[in-house]
Amino acid sequence: MDTKDLPANVLDPDCPSRVIFQRIGDKWASLVVQVLADGPIRFSELRKMVHVVTPKVLTQTLRTLERDGLITRTVHAQVPPRVDYELTELGASLLEPLTLLRLWAEDHVPSILKARDAYDDAQDEAFIGG
Amino acid sequence: MDTKDLPANVLDPDCPSRVIFQRIGDKWASLVVQVLADGPIRFSELRKMVHVVTPKVLTQTLRTLERDGLITRTVHAQVPPRVDYELTELGASLLEPLTLLRLWAEDHVPSILKARDAYDDAQDEAFIGG
DNA sequence: ATCCTTGGTATCCATGAGGTAACTGAGTTC
DNA sequence: GAACTCAGTTACCTCATGGATACCAAGGAT
């Protein structure tokens, strides 16, 4: 199957959309994007918002987002340095689907937790019974 | 800051919604959910759809989704065995936000690829110049 | 008897994501 | 001239994720 002329398809392992789709699931990337929803923010503030991410990992995340054109990095010629991160138009467009997903997650926490309890109980019973 | 009484918040590392949110970014989970959108499917068919995932990893993914109440697993008493996986109502409700995200990814592949090229070129120039 | 099927398990292993801690640079303040 | 600030960088380490491979169970077909 030649994939070159097909429309983008996340199920195709060779389609770049799959990589992008999975980047969204990056441990920090999607969190950072959502924090940036409130406007530009500097490195140290970002660190506080995302709660205990090490500078190395935050830098990695930010560089990746910058490379993908989702955020801009603005260095102010000051001492001590000030660097602001801001969503690009592209990055802002991701905000909408991402927010829906976040709301889904936040809304369905109880259902999922309940399902887990039920599953684990069933497992325990099977173990005792077997 | 006591988080117990706050609404679900993915930015809070102690909030279960964060774990759930990140599960969506799992390498295979969200792909599986999207394949299941077309109705129940058996293990081997699923493997083909998601393209070269090892049985171990697929099983892990499916068990996690089942535990979280997103899919059901139905074993048919046949030989050779037949096992069908199907979205639950909860799982189906995830389909909507997930699809929007997938469409976003598929739509913006060109923009992101372009941004990457520009970024990499800028890096090269900086290297030559520096 | 042996092989075929499906839907997995079991075991081992490599990769890399992410974490820790220490360090840098440059100007400003003390 | 020592210390402080911010925004990182560097080197090192750990552990979980995922992959490769082989194997298994159960019954029907040959």
Coordinates of C-alpha atoms (C1' of nucleotides) in Angstrom, one line a residue:
Chain A
M1 CA 0.0 0.0 0.0
D2 CA 1.5 3.3 -1.1
T3 CA 0.8 5.9 1.5
K4 CA 2.2 8.9 -0.4
D5 CA -1.0 10.1 -1.9
L6 CA -3.4 9.1 0.9
P7 CA -4.9 11.7 3.2
A8 CA -3.2 12.1 6.6
N9 CA -4.1 9.2 8.8
V10 CA -3.0 8.6 12.3
L11 CA -3.4 4.9 11.9
D12 CA -0.6 4.8 9.3
P13 CA 2.7 4.5 11.2
D14 CA 4.5 6.3 8.4
C15 CA 2.1 9.3 8.4
P16 CA 3.6 12.4 10.1
S17 CA 0.2 13.1 11.7
R18 CA 0.8 10.0 13.9
V19 CA 4.0 11.5 15.3
I20 CA 2.2 14.8 15.9
F21 CA -0.8 13.1 17.4
Q22 CA 1.5 11.4 19.9
R23 CA 3.4 14.5 20.6
I24 CA 0.2 15.9 22.0
G25 CA 0.3 13.0 24.5
D26 CA 3.8 14.0 25.6
K27 CA 3.9 14.2 29.4
W28 CA 4.5 17.9 29.5
A29 CA 3.8 19.4 26.1
S30 CA 0.0 19.5 26.2
L31 CA 0.2 20.9 29.8
V32 CA 2.5 23.7 28.7
V33 CA 0.2 24.6 25.8
Q34 CA -2.7 24.9 28.2
V35 CA -0.9 27.1 30.6
L36 CA 0.1 29.3 27.7
A37 CA -3.6 29.7 26.9
D38 CA -3.6 32.6 29.5
G39 CA -1.0 34.6 27.5
P40 CA 2.8 34.9 27.4
I41 CA 4.6 33.6 30.4
R42 CA 8.3 33.4 31.4
F43 CA 10.3 30.3 32.1
S44 CA 10.2 30.4 35.9
E45 CA 6.5 31.2 36.0
L46 CA 5.8 28.3 33.7
R47 CA 7.8 26.0 35.9
K48 CA 5.6 26.9 38.9
M49 CA 2.4 26.5 36.9
V50 CA 3.2 23.0 35.7
H51 CA 4.3 22.0 39.2
V52 CA 7.8 20.6 39.7
V53 CA 9.1 19.9 36.3
T54 CA 12.9 20.0 36.1
P55 CA 14.4 22.8 34.0
K56 CA 16.0 20.3 31.7
V57 CA 12.8 18.7 30.8
L58 CA 10.9 21.9 30.5
T59 CA 13.5 23.2 28.2
Q60 CA 13.3 20.1 26.1
T61 CA 9.5 20.4 25.9
L62 CA 9.6 24.1 25.0
R63 CA 12.2 23.6 22.3
T64 CA 10.1 20.9 20.7
L65 CA 7.0 23.0 20.8
E66 CA 9.0 25.9 19.3
R67 CA 10.4 23.7 16.6
D68 CA 6.9 22.6 15.7
G69 CA 5.8 26.2 15.4
L70 CA 3.4 26.0 18.3
I71 CA 5.1 28.5 20.5
T72 CA 7.5 31.4 20.2
R73 CA 10.4 32.1 22.4
T74 CA 11.3 35.8 23.0
V75 CA 14.5 36.7 24.8
H76 CA 14.6 40.1 26.3
A77 CA 18.0 41.8 26.5
Q78 CA 18.0 42.2 30.2
V79 CA 20.0 41.1 33.2
P80 CA 18.9 38.9 34.8
P81 CA 17.5 37.5 31.5
R82 CA 13.9 37.4 30.8
V83 CA 12.4 34.9 28.3
D84 CA 8.8 34.9 27.4
Y85 CA 7.0 32.0 25.8
E86 CA 3.8 32.5 23.8
L87 CA 1.4 30.5 21.7
T88 CA 1.6 31.1 18.0
E89 CA -1.6 31.1 16.0
L90 CA -1.0 27.5 15.2
G91 CA -0.5 26.7 18.9
A92 CA -3.6 28.6 19.8
S93 CA -5.6 26.5 17.3
L94 CA -4.6 23.4 19.1
L95 CA -6.1 24.9 22.3
E96 CA -9.6 24.2 21.2
P97 CA -9.4 20.4 20.7
L98 CA -7.0 20.1 23.6
T99 CA -9.4 21.9 26.0
L100 CA -12.2 19.6 24.9
L101 CA -10.1 16.6 25.8
R102 CA -9.1 18.1 29.1
L103 CA -12.7 18.7 30.0
W104 CA -13.6 15.2 29.0
A105 CA -10.8 13.9 31.3
E106 CA -11.9 16.2 34.2
D107 CA -15.6 15.3 33.7
H108 CA -15.1 11.6 33.6
V109 CA -12.7 11.1 36.4
P110 CA -15.4 9.6 38.7
S111 CA -16.6 7.1 36.0
I112 CA -13.1 5.9 35.3
L113 CA -12.2 5.6 39.0
K114 CA -15.4 3.7 39.6
A115 CA -14.6 1.4 36.7
R116 CA -11.2 0.7 38.0
D117 CA -12.5 -0.2 41.4
A118 CA -15.1 -2.6 39.9
Y119 CA -12.4 -4.2 37.7
D120 CA -10.0 -4.6 40.6
D121 CA -12.7 -6.1 42.7
A122 CA -13.6 -8.6 40.0
Q123 CA -9.9 -9.5 39.7
D124 CA -9.7 -10.1 43.4
E125 CA -12.7 -12.4 43.4
A126 CA -11.4 -14.3 40.4
F127 CA -8.2 -14.8 42.3
I128 CA -9.9 -16.0 45.5
G129 CA -12.3 -18.2 43.5
G130 CA -9.6 -19.7 41.4
Chain B
M1 CA -2.7 24.4 48.9
D2 CA -5.3 21.7 49.6
T3 CA -6.5 20.1 46.5
K4 CA -9.2 17.9 47.9
D5 CA -12.1 20.3 47.3
L6 CA -11.0 21.8 44.1
P7 CA -12.5 20.9 40.8
A8 CA -10.6 18.4 38.6
N9 CA -7.5 20.1 37.2
V10 CA -5.0 18.5 34.9
L11 CA -2.4 21.0 36.0
D12 CA -2.5 19.5 39.5
P13 CA -0.1 16.6 39.6
D14 CA -2.2 14.9 42.3
C15 CA -5.4 15.1 40.4
P16 CA -6.5 11.8 38.8
S17 CA -7.6 13.7 35.7
R18 CA -3.9 14.3 35.0
V19 CA -3.3 10.6 34.9
I20 CA -6.3 10.1 32.7
F21 CA -5.3 12.9 30.4
Q22 CA -1.9 11.4 29.9
R23 CA -3.3 7.9 29.3
I24 CA -4.9 9.4 26.3
G25 CA -1.5 10.2 25.0
D26 CA -0.4 6.6 25.4
K27 CA 1.3 5.4 22.3
W28 CA -1.4 2.9 21.4
A29 CA -4.5 3.5 23.6
S30 CA -5.9 6.4 21.6
L31 CA -5.3 4.6 18.4
V32 CA -7.1 1.6 19.6
V33 CA -10.1 3.6 20.7
Q34 CA -10.3 5.2 17.3
V35 CA -10.2 1.8 15.5
L36 CA -13.0 0.6 17.8
A37 CA -15.1 3.5 16.6
D38 CA -16.2 1.3 13.7
G39 CA -17.7 -1.3 15.9
P40 CA -16.5 -4.4 17.7
I41 CA -13.4 -6.0 16.5
R42 CA -11.3 -9.1 17.4
F43 CA -7.8 -9.2 18.6
S44 CA -6.1 -10.2 15.4
E45 CA -8.0 -7.7 13.3
L46 CA -7.1 -4.9 15.7
R47 CA -3.5 -5.9 15.4
K48 CA -3.6 -5.4 11.7
M49 CA -5.4 -2.1 11.9
V50 CA -2.9 -0.6 14.3
H51 CA -0.1 -1.9 12.1
V52 CA 2.6 -4.0 13.7
V53 CA 2.1 -3.7 17.4
T54 CA 3.3 -6.8 19.3
P55 CA 0.7 -8.9 21.0
K56 CA 2.1 -8.2 24.4
V57 CA 1.8 -4.5 24.0
L58 CA -1.6 -4.7 22.5
T59 CA -2.8 -6.8 25.3
Q60 CA -1.4 -4.4 27.9
T61 CA -3.1 -1.5 26.1
L62 CA -6.4 -3.4 26.0
R63 CA -6.3 -4.4 29.6
T64 CA -5.7 -0.8 30.7
L65 CA -8.6 0.4 28.5
E66 CA -10.8 -2.3 29.9
R67 CA -9.9 -1.5 33.5
D68 CA -10.7 2.1 32.9
G69 CA -14.1 1.1 31.6
L70 CA -13.5 2.4 28.1
I71 CA -13.9 -1.0 26.3
T72 CA -15.4 -4.4 27.0
R73 CA -13.8 -7.7 26.3
T74 CA -16.0 -10.5 25.2
V75 CA -14.7 -14.1 25.0
H76 CA -16.7 -16.4 22.7
A77 CA -16.5 -20.1 23.7
Q78 CA -15.1 -21.3 20.4
V79 CA -12.1 -23.0 19.2
P80 CA -10.0 -21.4 18.0
P81 CA -10.9 -18.7 20.4
R82 CA -12.6 -15.5 19.4
V83 CA -12.4 -12.4 21.5
D84 CA -14.2 -9.2 20.6
Y85 CA -13.3 -5.8 21.9
E86 CA -15.9 -3.0 21.9
L87 CA -16.2 0.5 23.1
T88 CA -18.4 1.1 26.1
E89 CA -20.6 4.2 26.3
L90 CA -17.8 5.9 28.3
G91 CA -15.3 4.9 25.6
A92 CA -17.6 6.1 22.9
S93 CA -17.9 9.5 24.6
L94 CA -14.1 9.9 24.4
L95 CA -14.4 9.4 20.6
E96 CA -15.7 12.9 20.0
P97 CA -12.8 15.0 21.6
L98 CA -10.3 12.4 20.4
T99 CA -11.5 12.7 16.8
L100 CA -11.3 16.5 16.9
L101 CA -7.7 16.1 18.1
R102 CA -7.0 13.6 15.3
L103 CA -8.4 15.9 12.7
W104 CA -6.4 18.8 14.1
A105 CA -3.2 16.7 13.8
E106 CA -4.1 15.5 10.3
D107 CA -5.0 19.1 9.2
H108 CA -1.9 20.7 10.5
V109 CA 0.7 18.3 9.4
P110 CA 1.9 20.7 6.6
S111 CA 2.2 23.7 8.9
I112 CA 4.1 21.7 11.5
L113 CA 6.4 20.2 9.0
K114 CA 7.1 23.6 7.5
A115 CA 7.8 25.1 10.9
R116 CA 10.3 22.3 11.5
D117 CA 12.1 22.9 8.3
A118 CA 12.3 26.6 9.0
Y119 CA 13.5 26.0 12.6
D120 CA 16.2 23.5 11.4
D121 CA 17.4 25.9 8.7
A122 CA 17.7 28.7 11.3
Q123 CA 19.7 26.4 13.5
D124 CA 22.0 25.5 10.7
E125 CA 22.6 29.1 9.9
A126 CA 23.3 30.0 13.5
F127 CA 25.8 27.1 13.6
I128 CA 27.6 28.3 10.4
G129 CA 27.5 31.9 11.5
G130 CA 28.7 31.1 15.1
Chain C
dA1 C1' -0.6 -38.5 16.0
dT2 C1' 0.3 -34.2 14.2
dC3 C1' -0.7 -29.7 12.6
dC4 C1' -3.6 -25.7 12.3
dT5 C1' -6.0 -21.9 14.3
dT6 C1' -6.6 -17.7 17.7
dG7 C1' -5.4 -15.2 21.6
dG8 C1' -2.7 -14.7 24.2
dT9 C1' 1.9 -15.4 28.2
dA10 C1' 6.7 -15.6 29.6
dT11 C1' 11.2 -14.1 29.3
dC12 C1' 14.7 -11.3 28.1
dC13 C1' 16.6 -7.1 26.4
dA14 C1' 17.4 -2.2 24.4
dT15 C1' 16.0 2.3 24.2
dG16 C1' 15.1 6.6 25.8
dA17 C1' 12.4 9.6 28.6
dG18 C1' 12.8 11.7 32.5
dG19 C1' 15.0 12.9 37.0
dT20 C1' 19.2 14.7 40.1
dA21 C1' 22.6 17.7 40.9
dA22 C1' 26.1 20.8 39.9
dC23 C1' 27.6 24.4 37.0
dT24 C1' 27.6 28.6 33.7
dG25 C1' 27.2 33.6 32.1
dA26 C1' 26.4 38.4 32.6
dG27 C1' 25.3 42.3 34.7
dT28 C1' 23.6 44.5 39.2
dT29 C1' 23.6 45.1 43.9
dC30 C1' 25.9 45.1 48.3
Chain D
dG1 C1' 34.9 41.3 44.8
dA2 C1' 31.3 38.2 46.5
dA3 C1' 26.7 37.2 46.0
dC4 C1' 22.3 37.2 43.7
dT5 C1' 19.2 36.8 39.7
dC6 C1' 17.2 34.0 35.7
dA7 C1' 17.5 30.8 32.2
dG8 C1' 19.2 27.6 31.1
dT9 C1' 23.3 23.6 30.2
dT10 C1' 26.0 19.4 31.2
dA11 C1' 27.0 15.0 32.9
dC12 C1' 25.3 11.2 35.0
dC13 C1' 21.8 7.7 36.4
dT14 C1' 17.4 5.0 36.8
dC15 C1' 13.6 2.9 35.6
dA16 C1' 9.5 2.1 32.9
dT17 C1' 8.0 1.3 28.1
dG18 C1' 8.0 -1.2 24.5
dG19 C1' 10.0 -4.6 21.3
dA20 C1' 11.8 -9.6 19.9
dT21 C1' 11.2 -14.1 20.4
dA22 C1' 9.5 -18.3 21.9
dC23 C1' 6.1 -20.7 23.9
dC24 C1' 1.2 -22.4 25.4
dA25 C1' -3.8 -24.1 25.5
dA26 C1' -7.7 -26.3 23.3
dG27 C1' -10.1 -28.5 20.0
dG28 C1' -10.9 -29.6 15.0
dA29 C1' -9.1 -31.1 10.6
dT30 C1' -6.2 -34.2 8.1

